[in-house]
GROMACS .gro file of C-alpha atoms in nm:
model
  366
    1UNK     CA    1   2.022  -6.272  -3.585
    2UNK     CA    2   2.202  -6.167  -3.269
    3UNK     CA    3   2.029  -6.241  -2.943
    4UNK     CA    4   1.858  -5.946  -2.775
    5UNK     CA    5   2.049  -5.813  -2.474
    6UNK     CA    6   1.932  -5.938  -2.137
    7UNK     CA    7   1.694  -5.702  -1.956
    8UNK     CA    8   1.860  -5.448  -1.728
    9UNK     CA    9   1.800  -5.550  -1.368
   10UNK     CA   10   1.653  -5.263  -1.164
   11UNK     CA   11   1.642  -5.195  -0.792
   12UNK     CA   12   1.396  -4.925  -0.682
   13UNK     CA   13   1.463  -4.752  -0.349
   14UNK     CA   14   1.152  -4.595  -0.201
   15UNK     CA   15   0.787  -4.683  -0.248
   16UNK     CA   16   0.622  -4.360  -0.143
   17UNK     CA   17   0.433  -4.134  -0.383
   18UNK     CA   18   0.706  -4.110  -0.647
   19UNK     CA   19   0.815  -4.473  -0.635
   20UNK     CA   20   0.463  -4.618  -0.636
   21UNK     CA   21   0.295  -4.372  -0.874
   22UNK     CA   22   0.568  -4.306  -1.130
   23UNK     CA   23   0.878  -4.521  -1.116
   24UNK     CA   24   0.741  -4.871  -1.064
   25UNK     CA   25   0.473  -4.851  -1.337
   26UNK     CA   26   0.703  -4.682  -1.588
   27UNK     CA   27   0.991  -4.923  -1.527
   28UNK     CA   28   0.762  -5.223  -1.564
   29UNK     CA   29   0.624  -5.082  -1.891
   30UNK     CA   30   0.968  -5.087  -2.058
   31UNK     CA   31   1.060  -5.439  -2.181
   32UNK     CA   32   1.432  -5.368  -2.163
   33UNK     CA   33   1.405  -5.318  -1.786
   34UNK     CA   34   1.337  -5.582  -1.523
   35UNK     CA   35   1.230  -5.455  -1.180
   36UNK     CA   36   1.389  -5.705  -0.941
   37UNK     CA   37   1.374  -5.553  -0.594
   38UNK     CA   38   1.219  -5.263  -0.404
   39UNK     CA   39   1.376  -5.103  -0.100
   40UNK     CA   40   1.098  -5.023   0.147
   41UNK     CA   41   1.023  -5.050   0.517
   42UNK     CA   42   0.662  -5.132   0.429
   43UNK     CA   43   0.683  -5.467   0.246
   44UNK     CA   44   0.307  -5.528   0.268
   45UNK     CA   45   0.243  -5.212   0.067
   46UNK     CA   46   0.486  -5.320  -0.205
   47UNK     CA   47   0.361  -5.678  -0.223
   48UNK     CA   48  -0.001  -5.564  -0.245
   49UNK     CA   49   0.088  -5.398  -0.577
   50UNK     CA   50   0.377  -5.617  -0.688
   51UNK     CA   51   0.323  -5.970  -0.556
   52UNK     CA   52   0.628  -6.190  -0.558
   53UNK     CA   53   0.876  -5.906  -0.593
   54UNK     CA   54   1.170  -5.906  -0.351
   55UNK     CA   55   1.163  -5.634  -0.086
   56UNK     CA   56   1.461  -5.516   0.120
   57UNK     CA   57   1.422  -5.298   0.428
   58UNK     CA   58   1.774  -5.156   0.402
   59UNK     CA   59   1.806  -4.906   0.113
   60UNK     CA   60   2.185  -4.931   0.119
   61UNK     CA   61   2.156  -5.305   0.054
   62UNK     CA   62   1.957  -5.234  -0.262
   63UNK     CA   63   2.209  -4.973  -0.373
   64UNK     CA   64   2.497  -5.221  -0.345
   65UNK     CA   65   2.313  -5.538  -0.448
   66UNK     CA   66   2.488  -5.776  -0.686
   67UNK     CA   67   2.145  -5.857  -0.831
   68UNK     CA   68   2.084  -5.520  -0.995
   69UNK     CA   69   2.248  -5.316  -1.270
   70UNK     CA   70   2.046  -4.994  -1.230
   71UNK     CA   71   1.950  -4.831  -0.901
   72UNK     CA   72   1.656  -4.590  -0.898
   73UNK     CA   73   1.645  -4.363  -0.592
   74UNK     CA   74   1.298  -4.233  -0.505
   75UNK     CA   75   1.351  -4.188  -0.132
   76UNK     CA   76   1.346  -3.858   0.067
   77UNK     CA   77   1.562  -3.583  -0.079
   78UNK     CA   78   1.825  -3.587   0.197
   79UNK     CA   79   1.903  -3.953   0.113
   80UNK     CA   80   1.965  -3.897  -0.259
   81UNK     CA   81   2.337  -3.823  -0.247
   82UNK     CA   82   2.437  -4.082   0.018
   83UNK     CA   83   2.254  -4.366  -0.158
   84UNK     CA   84   2.378  -4.259  -0.502
   85UNK     CA   85   2.735  -4.266  -0.374
   86UNK     CA   86   2.692  -4.623  -0.251
   87UNK     CA   87   2.542  -4.732  -0.583
   88UNK     CA   88   2.801  -4.560  -0.801
   89UNK     CA   89   3.088  -4.698  -0.596
   90UNK     CA   90   2.934  -5.043  -0.640
   91UNK     CA   91   2.948  -5.000  -1.018
   92UNK     CA   92   2.577  -4.938  -1.075
   93UNK     CA   93   2.398  -4.704  -1.311
   94UNK     CA   94   2.186  -4.460  -1.112
   95UNK     CA   95   1.863  -4.264  -1.157
   96UNK     CA   96   1.775  -4.010  -0.889
   97UNK     CA   97   1.429  -3.864  -0.855
   98UNK     CA   98   1.427  -3.486  -0.862
   99UNK     CA   99   1.569  -3.284  -0.701
  100UNK     CA  100   1.911  -3.420  -0.791
  101UNK     CA  101   2.061  -3.338  -0.450
  102UNK     CA  102   2.020  -3.089  -0.164
  103UNK     CA  103   2.276  -2.848  -0.306
  104UNK     CA  104   2.517  -2.786  -0.590
  105UNK     CA  105   2.820  -2.918  -0.400
  106UNK     CA  106   2.654  -3.260  -0.360
  107UNK     CA  107   2.559  -3.261  -0.728
  108UNK     CA  108   2.915  -3.187  -0.834
  109UNK     CA  109   3.044  -3.466  -0.612
  110UNK     CA  110   2.811  -3.722  -0.770
  111UNK     CA  111   2.898  -3.615  -1.125
  112UNK     CA  112   3.268  -3.657  -1.047
  113UNK     CA  113   3.204  -3.996  -0.886
  114UNK     CA  114   3.005  -4.119  -1.186
  115UNK     CA  115   3.289  -4.020  -1.417
  116UNK     CA  116   3.541  -4.210  -1.207
  117UNK     CA  117   3.334  -4.527  -1.192
  118UNK     CA  118   3.193  -4.515  -1.547
  119UNK     CA  119   2.826  -4.550  -1.461
  120UNK     CA  120   2.542  -4.354  -1.613
  121UNK     CA  121   2.398  -4.101  -1.371
  122UNK     CA  122   2.062  -3.951  -1.458
  123UNK     CA  123   1.788  -3.750  -1.289
  124UNK     CA  124   1.418  -3.822  -1.332
  125UNK     CA  125   1.311  -3.515  -1.532
  126UNK     CA  126   1.010  -3.707  -1.661
  127UNK     CA  127   0.821  -3.387  -1.743
  128UNK     CA  128   1.019  -3.356  -2.065
  129UNK     CA  129   0.775  -3.617  -2.193
  130UNK     CA  130   0.456  -3.433  -2.088
  131UNK     CA  131   0.199  -3.341  -2.351
  132UNK     CA  132   0.172  -2.978  -2.242
  133UNK     CA  133   0.546  -2.913  -2.263
  134UNK     CA  134   0.591  -3.108  -2.588
  135UNK     CA  135   0.304  -2.917  -2.749
  136UNK     CA  136   0.432  -2.576  -2.641
  137UNK     CA  137   0.787  -2.664  -2.750
  138UNK     CA  138   0.665  -2.760  -3.096
  139UNK     CA  139   0.453  -2.446  -3.130
  140UNK     CA  140   0.753  -2.230  -3.043
  141UNK     CA  141   0.981  -2.424  -3.279
  142UNK     CA  142   0.723  -2.387  -3.557
  143UNK     CA  143   0.729  -2.008  -3.513
  144UNK     CA  144   0.359  -1.980  -3.425
  145UNK     CA  145   0.420  -1.687  -3.188
  146UNK     CA  146   0.740  -1.558  -3.346
  147UNK     CA  147   1.037  -1.468  -3.129
  148UNK     CA  148   0.945  -1.543  -2.768
  149UNK     CA  149   0.976  -1.250  -2.529
  150UNK     CA  150   0.769  -1.367  -2.229
  151UNK     CA  151   0.735  -1.728  -2.118
  152UNK     CA  152   0.528  -1.820  -1.814
  153UNK     CA  153   0.505  -2.168  -1.664
  154UNK     CA  154   0.283  -2.274  -1.372
  155UNK     CA  155   0.304  -2.597  -1.176
  156UNK     CA  156   0.025  -2.568  -0.922
  157UNK     CA  157  -0.171  -2.783  -0.679
  158UNK     CA  158  -0.471  -2.724  -0.455
  159UNK     CA  159  -0.378  -2.859  -0.114
  160UNK     CA  160  -0.490  -2.593   0.134
  161UNK     CA  161  -0.424  -2.815   0.436
  162UNK     CA  162  -0.064  -2.886   0.533
  163UNK     CA  163  -0.008  -3.261   0.533
  164UNK     CA  164   0.216  -3.462   0.763
  165UNK     CA  165   0.477  -3.575   0.513
  166UNK     CA  166   0.844  -3.502   0.463
  167UNK     CA  167   0.790  -3.299   0.146
  168UNK     CA  168   0.594  -3.041   0.348
  169UNK     CA  169   0.802  -3.061   0.663
  170UNK     CA  170   1.086  -2.844   0.788
  171UNK     CA  171   1.370  -3.081   0.702
  172UNK     CA  172   1.641  -3.047   0.437
  173UNK     CA  173   1.510  -3.051   0.081
  174UNK     CA  174   1.147  -2.989   0.175
  175UNK     CA  175   0.912  -2.731   0.025
  176UNK     CA  176   0.753  -2.665  -0.310
  177UNK     CA  177   1.061  -2.517  -0.476
  178UNK     CA  178   1.261  -2.837  -0.422
  179UNK     CA  179   0.957  -3.045  -0.521
  180UNK     CA  180   0.820  -2.873  -0.832
  181UNK     CA  181   1.089  -2.618  -0.909
  182UNK     CA  182   1.319  -2.873  -1.082
  183UNK     CA  183   1.048  -2.952  -1.339
  184UNK     CA  184   0.986  -2.583  -1.413
  185UNK     CA  185   1.356  -2.504  -1.440
  186UNK     CA  186   1.446  -2.808  -1.652
  187UNK     CA  187   1.176  -2.735  -1.909
  188UNK     CA  188   1.282  -2.369  -1.930
  189UNK     CA  189   1.647  -2.465  -1.976
  190UNK     CA  190   1.556  -2.714  -2.247
  191UNK     CA  191   1.375  -2.440  -2.438
  192UNK     CA  192   1.600  -2.139  -2.383
  193UNK     CA  193   1.933  -2.251  -2.236
  194UNK     CA  194   2.086  -2.090  -1.927
  195UNK     CA  195   1.970  -1.747  -1.804
  196UNK     CA  196   2.192  -1.457  -1.710
  197UNK     CA  197   2.028  -1.390  -1.374
  198UNK     CA  198   1.777  -1.540  -1.131
  199UNK     CA  199   1.543  -1.361  -0.890
  200UNK     CA  200   1.304  -1.539  -0.657
  201UNK     CA  201   1.036  -1.492  -0.395
  202UNK     CA  202   0.943  -1.795  -0.183
  203UNK     CA  203   0.673  -1.792   0.082
  204UNK     CA  204   0.473  -1.996   0.332
  205UNK     CA  205   0.114  -1.896   0.271
  206UNK     CA  206  -0.089  -2.178   0.427
  207UNK     CA  207  -0.159  -2.169   0.801
  208UNK     CA  208   0.089  -2.397   0.974
  209UNK     CA  209   0.319  -2.432   0.674
  210UNK     CA  210   0.667  -2.552   0.775
  211UNK     CA  211   0.832  -2.497   0.436
  212UNK     CA  212   0.770  -2.285   0.128
  213UNK     CA  213   0.440  -2.360  -0.045
  214UNK     CA  214   0.450  -2.072  -0.297
  215UNK     CA  215   0.726  -1.980  -0.540
  216UNK     CA  216   0.768  -1.705  -0.798
  217UNK     CA  217   1.099  -1.712  -0.986
  218UNK     CA  218   1.210  -1.497  -1.280
  219UNK     CA  219   1.490  -1.597  -1.517
  220UNK     CA  220   1.652  -1.308  -1.706
  221UNK     CA  221   1.765  -1.363  -2.066
  222UNK     CA  222   1.852  -1.100  -2.326
  223UNK     CA  223   1.515  -0.978  -2.465
  224UNK     CA  224   1.328  -1.257  -2.279
  225UNK     CA  225   1.183  -1.308  -1.934
  226UNK     CA  226   1.086  -1.653  -1.808
  227UNK     CA  227   0.846  -1.658  -1.513
  228UNK     CA  228   0.816  -1.978  -1.309
  229UNK     CA  229   0.534  -2.023  -1.059
  230UNK     CA  230   0.439  -2.298  -0.815
  231UNK     CA  231   0.170  -2.293  -0.550
  232UNK     CA  232  -0.028  -2.522  -0.321
  233UNK     CA  233  -0.325  -2.284  -0.326
  234UNK     CA  234  -0.448  -2.286  -0.687
  235UNK     CA  235  -0.792  -2.442  -0.728
  236UNK     CA  236  -0.812  -2.349  -1.097
  237UNK     CA  237  -0.803  -2.068  -1.348
  238UNK     CA  238  -0.425  -2.055  -1.384
  239UNK     CA  239  -0.296  -2.167  -1.727
  240UNK     CA  240  -0.016  -2.420  -1.737
  241UNK     CA  241   0.175  -2.216  -1.998
  242UNK     CA  242   0.146  -1.862  -2.134
  243UNK     CA  243   0.383  -1.752  -2.412
  244UNK     CA  244   0.398  -1.406  -2.569
  245UNK     CA  245   0.603  -1.341  -2.882
  246UNK     CA  246   0.646  -1.090  -3.160
  247UNK     CA  247   0.383  -1.264  -3.377
  248UNK     CA  248   0.122  -1.358  -3.119
  249UNK     CA  249   0.047  -1.535  -2.792
  250UNK     CA  250  -0.002  -1.894  -2.686
  251UNK     CA  251  -0.206  -2.034  -2.398
  252UNK     CA  252  -0.205  -2.397  -2.280
  253UNK     CA  253  -0.471  -2.418  -2.012
  254UNK     CA  254  -0.447  -2.764  -1.863
  255UNK     CA  255  -0.156  -2.987  -1.761
  256UNK     CA  256  -0.052  -3.327  -1.887
  257UNK     CA  257  -0.282  -3.612  -1.780
  258UNK     CA  258  -0.032  -3.893  -1.715
  259UNK     CA  259  -0.003  -3.840  -1.340
  260UNK     CA  260  -0.381  -3.860  -1.303
  261UNK     CA  261  -0.391  -4.166  -1.528
  262UNK     CA  262  -0.128  -4.338  -1.315
  263UNK     CA  263  -0.317  -4.252  -0.997
  264UNK     CA  264  -0.630  -4.402  -1.154
  265UNK     CA  265  -0.441  -4.726  -1.218
  266UNK     CA  266  -0.395  -4.695  -1.594
  267UNK     CA  267  -0.096  -4.889  -1.724
  268UNK     CA  268   0.153  -4.684  -1.926
  269UNK     CA  269   0.092  -4.751  -2.295
  270UNK     CA  270  -0.272  -4.854  -2.251
  271UNK     CA  271  -0.525  -4.711  -2.501
  272UNK     CA  272  -0.563  -4.339  -2.432
  273UNK     CA  273  -0.234  -4.317  -2.244
  274UNK     CA  274  -0.099  -3.961  -2.253
  275UNK     CA  275  -0.373  -3.834  -2.486
  276UNK     CA  276  -0.437  -3.468  -2.407
  277UNK     CA  277  -0.781  -3.328  -2.500
  278UNK     CA  278  -0.682  -2.970  -2.413
  279UNK     CA  279  -0.602  -2.774  -2.729
  280UNK     CA  280  -0.344  -2.497  -2.751
  281UNK     CA  281  -0.486  -2.151  -2.819
  282UNK     CA  282  -0.282  -1.927  -3.054
  283UNK     CA  283  -0.385  -1.559  -3.047
  284UNK     CA  284  -0.281  -1.358  -3.353
  285UNK     CA  285  -0.319  -1.009  -3.201
  286UNK     CA  286  -0.605  -0.915  -3.435
  287UNK     CA  287  -0.876  -1.093  -3.240
  288UNK     CA  288  -0.824  -1.425  -3.410
  289UNK     CA  289  -0.772  -1.745  -3.214
  290UNK     CA  290  -0.658  -2.075  -3.362
  291UNK     CA  291  -0.687  -2.390  -3.153
  292UNK     CA  292  -0.443  -2.671  -3.226
  293UNK     CA  293  -0.450  -3.028  -3.092
  294UNK     CA  294  -0.197  -3.111  -2.826
  295UNK     CA  295   0.067  -3.375  -2.881
  296UNK     CA  296   0.044  -3.692  -2.677
  297UNK     CA  297   0.273  -3.735  -2.379
  298UNK     CA  298   0.456  -4.053  -2.284
  299UNK     CA  299   0.685  -4.055  -1.981
  300UNK     CA  300   0.799  -4.406  -2.071
  301UNK     CA  301   1.041  -4.218  -2.295
  302UNK     CA  302   1.263  -4.140  -1.997
  303UNK     CA  303   1.326  -4.506  -1.918
  304UNK     CA  304   1.330  -4.614  -2.282
  305UNK     CA  305   1.611  -4.368  -2.358
  306UNK     CA  306   1.799  -4.465  -2.045
  307UNK     CA  307   1.774  -4.836  -2.124
  308UNK     CA  308   1.894  -4.773  -2.479
  309UNK     CA  309   2.191  -4.579  -2.347
  310UNK     CA  310   2.289  -4.848  -2.099
  311UNK     CA  311   2.248  -5.135  -2.345
  312UNK     CA  312   2.403  -4.977  -2.651
  313UNK     CA  313   2.606  -4.682  -2.528
  314UNK     CA  314   2.359  -4.432  -2.668
  315UNK     CA  315   2.301  -4.081  -2.542
  316UNK     CA  316   2.088  -4.045  -2.230
  317UNK     CA  317   1.854  -3.748  -2.273
  318UNK     CA  318   1.851  -3.650  -1.905
  319UNK     CA  319   2.216  -3.661  -1.807
  320UNK     CA  320   2.352  -3.556  -1.472
  321UNK     CA  321   2.525  -3.247  -1.608
  322UNK     CA  322   2.191  -3.108  -1.727
  323UNK     CA  323   2.055  -3.178  -1.379
  324UNK     CA  324   2.357  -3.006  -1.224
  325UNK     CA  325   2.262  -2.691  -1.415
  326UNK     CA  326   1.908  -2.721  -1.281
  327UNK     CA  327   2.049  -2.761  -0.930
  328UNK     CA  328   2.248  -2.441  -0.976
  329UNK     CA  329   1.924  -2.256  -1.054
  330UNK     CA  330   1.744  -2.412  -0.757
  331UNK     CA  331   2.029  -2.292  -0.535
  332UNK     CA  332   2.046  -1.947  -0.695
  333UNK     CA  333   1.672  -1.898  -0.634
  334UNK     CA  334   1.709  -1.996  -0.269
  335UNK     CA  335   1.990  -1.741  -0.229
  336UNK     CA  336   1.787  -1.475  -0.410
  337UNK     CA  337   1.480  -1.533  -0.193
  338UNK     CA  338   1.687  -1.524   0.126
  339UNK     CA  339   1.890  -1.213   0.039
  340UNK     CA  340   1.648  -1.016  -0.178
  341UNK     CA  341   1.910  -0.992  -0.453
  342UNK     CA  342   1.940  -1.097  -0.816
  343UNK     CA  343   2.179  -1.391  -0.850
  344UNK     CA  344   2.386  -1.534  -1.136
  345UNK     CA  345   2.402  -1.910  -1.177
  346UNK     CA  346   2.698  -2.036  -0.969
  347UNK     CA  347   2.842  -2.251  -1.250
  348UNK     CA  348   3.196  -2.296  -1.374
  349UNK     CA  349   3.255  -2.235  -1.749
  350UNK     CA  350   3.275  -2.608  -1.827
  351UNK     CA  351   2.947  -2.666  -1.642
  352UNK     CA  352   2.772  -2.392  -1.839
  353UNK     CA  353   2.844  -2.567  -2.167
  354UNK     CA  354   2.740  -2.916  -2.061
  355UNK     CA  355   2.467  -2.942  -2.325
  356UNK     CA  356   2.544  -2.895  -2.691
  357UNK     CA  357   2.258  -2.651  -2.730
  358UNK     CA  358   1.926  -2.567  -2.567
  359UNK     CA  359   1.679  -2.850  -2.605
  360UNK     CA  360   1.939  -3.112  -2.689
  361UNK     CA  361   2.061  -3.251  -2.360
  362UNK     CA  362   2.309  -3.451  -2.565
  363UNK     CA  363   2.586  -3.528  -2.322
  364UNK     CA  364   2.679  -3.854  -2.156
  365UNK     CA  365   2.893  -3.937  -1.859
  366UNK     CA  366   2.990  -4.277  -1.993
   0.00000   0.00000   0.00000
């Protein structure tokens, strides 16, 4: 029997909310990955959670380190492209936390660089492995509501007080649309492909808000409208998904539980991991309601697929070209909100056909 490949050595840049809550636990839960070093200016924070792990204060040193094969970038959004360039030029595989970059031009530059250097470049669209999305996707694929004509997706928080952190500041890449918009857009694109037009309204609704904390974006498809919402002022009562079709309607009330489980200290893969008690409601239009169990979620799938692709040349399910399409929608919505116009996705023909078909994501840069 052939020996198993050596674990892929990982360097994680950033140990703020995303790095601490998502990336470090998920990486450590995948046997094919070996977290070797964290780039952070707060080594005590890292070592309190990960005793014995190497910590580097300089993120660029992690990106270029000879001791890692895969660089995961979970630092502020304006550092994504510069650090990714360093890592790719050093021959590393790279994962970037969403959003991919600050704009479409940066995204295109990184895709071209990854092609030249032969590394895998992926974006952390972990919400493809959420129970709510997986359950709704299956219900649609099974024809439970017939042809979909209205799809509504909410990604909401209740944080009425503006907090002193870069995500809510006035700097580049801040605001709720950069933060939560990529998840909403990626899931919609996986289900329905690329829209014809994008219209958006972004607002600052909380007193003292420095960046947008409310977003309402509509994607136009032939015979279908997709409505994407994100807000910092939703205490409850807003379903995660609402889907209306020719044969009925679907409501998924509550979101995936993995983020809350991670915050509570649950290890990915522990008993109960990703189990969603919230059933999907299917309304038949005649007063009948059928409630179906939700599928389990498991965000380890992101890193498992990536590790498989690196080790064996398989297909990474969240490739950079998919993320480039998402970035085009993020940018189109920003233009729409600023100008009050309806905007087409600013993609070249070869960028529009990056994925083989909606929901596949089957394209690799390697």
